[in-house]
């Protein structure tokens, strides 16, 4: 857990804002009406209450500011020195001291004026004392406006500081600028520190977290440090010095052995020796970075000698901690490259192991260890026989691992579209080919060129130029096939047809197939053909005369079909029976006449309702006769007449409206009427 949460400090208002807040609250929360006819004790009490309430509000606001800001003498030395480096301890304490002084002055002013108000002899005198008290309080607050503005800037900067726990397991990265500290931080944690190829990219402390052996470690990336006198170092460098001085952490001192950072190994070694006093009693690892540019074995001998001297100094700190030089010699000097990630995990693991060993050793030397050891019991089971039982991995697990490794290798060797784009000119130049996703019998056909123009003509025109002609031939063949199928069996209604009837039926079916084909063709082109009303259809293709001529041509009497078509197209009209009408009403007796019941049904208008009259009694309603039902209906209408007149929803509507609503009958207030609210 982080002990100091600097992000929860309340916003500090400036002097004018705080005055407005307190005076507005006083006006709202205390009585605002007083009359000169009141007793003098009541007048004194009224104004004393206002002065006390204002003083209490100022006291609460200023006390919150003083209590929420951390006291540099009470917090961890790391945070104390860090705040001193960033904000100057003297200015910080002076601002808080001025706020505290203002709080005491306001309390004294309130106390003095309450004492004077006890002896106020009139409304005017009491009011003047109240105005003077509030005015002096506001004047005091205006004088500390610069301190309040400074504290607000400090609060905003504190909220942006990283949450560093000084007591947890910590790995601290330090060294010259541009030696690869932030790159290493991004590799081992989920932090996203800005990395640029120039010095002092990192200007403040950055925190990340990593896991090792089921434990969480805090990794701190510090700004670069230059080798110069202590008093010449700036605020950015002093942040690193503060972290090195006060945090119990494993130190990773980074060296750029390639010299690409702009500083030689001699300069970096000088920095190491100048700050080596800060490494005492802490695990120290010297990390030689950027081995991808220059291997450690290839550096000059004088530089290698400097690195070995640094290693010897690091080993002295190990021996000073009580460690063995032979055991720690391998882990003091490590090489790595953040670009190729070679040795990155080894450096992280070594730092975590060294830090964990030191923390365990310190706890073993503490007095609390005896209390803990009494509660531990280490069980050592005895072997039950002489049989060896080595650990084995199931075959299924091995196969799964092999399959996963093969998939990973295939994924690594797969060429992605991004790689192809980078190789062929980048974005805007390279265009991805969609042909490689075609599913063809031969993969070599995917990249074949498809011509669009040949001899000045569109290739698509030569795909099938006679497609419409072929369609007509197919439809004609289909009609002939249907006719042949119809000739195979001409049995209708269980009777065998004669030769003439077979010929007539074949002709009808042939005509029908032709009409179907014409209708399909007409339907296929209906979208591009304008709709012509029937009265403007000069061709008159579908008429009863044309149908009669066609049926007569093939030897069929068309009269019955024509009458049927006319009766359907005419719609349902009133028809009369032969005995009712005159001579003109008698129909041709060749046509079958419907019976009288059917004629009556057809002669009845469709829109006529079939509902029964309201007075008709239906069995089960409970009325004796229609007279009693009509009387009951009239009584029901009469009883609901008053309810409907009052606009009630029903019998259960008991709403009593306001006959004189306030917003309609009250006028505006006149001049001088605003004092009574």
Coordinates of N, CA, C and O in Angstrom, one line a residue, residues 489-497 501 505 509:
X489 N -50.9 -38.2 -72.7 CA -52.1 -38.7 -72.0 C -53.2 -37.6 -72.0 O -53.0 -36.5 -71.5
X490 N -54.3 -37.9 -72.7 CA -55.3 -36.9 -72.9 C -56.6 -37.3 -72.1 O -57.7 -37.1 -72.6
X491 N -56.4 -38.0 -71.1 CA -57.6 -38.5 -70.3 C -58.1 -37.4 -69.4 O -57.3 -36.9 -68.6
X492 N -59.3 -37.0 -69.5 CA -59.9 -35.9 -68.6 C -61.2 -36.4 -68.1 O -62.0 -37.0 -68.8
X493 N -61.3 -36.3 -66.7 CA -62.5 -36.6 -66.0 C -62.8 -38.1 -66.2 O -64.0 -38.5 -66.2
X494 N -61.8 -38.9 -66.3 CA -61.9 -40.3 -66.4 C -62.4 -40.9 -67.7 O -62.7 -42.0 -67.8
X495 N -62.6 -40.0 -68.8 CA -63.1 -40.5 -70.1 C -62.0 -40.2 -71.1 O -61.2 -39.3 -71.0
X496 N -61.9 -41.1 -72.1 CA -61.0 -41.0 -73.2 C -61.5 -40.0 -74.2 O -62.6 -40.0 -74.5
X497 N -60.5 -39.1 -74.6 CA -60.9 -38.0 -75.5 C -60.9 -38.5 -76.9 O -60.1 -39.5 -77.3
X501 N -61.0 -33.8 -80.1 CA -60.8 -33.1 -78.8 C -59.3 -33.1 -78.4 O -58.8 -32.1 -77.8
X505 N -57.3 -29.7 -77.5 CA -56.6 -29.6 -76.3 C -55.1 -29.3 -76.5 O -54.5 -28.5 -75.8
X509 N -53.1 -25.9 -75.2 CA -51.9 -26.0 -74.4 C -50.7 -25.3 -75.1 O -49.9 -24.6 -74.4

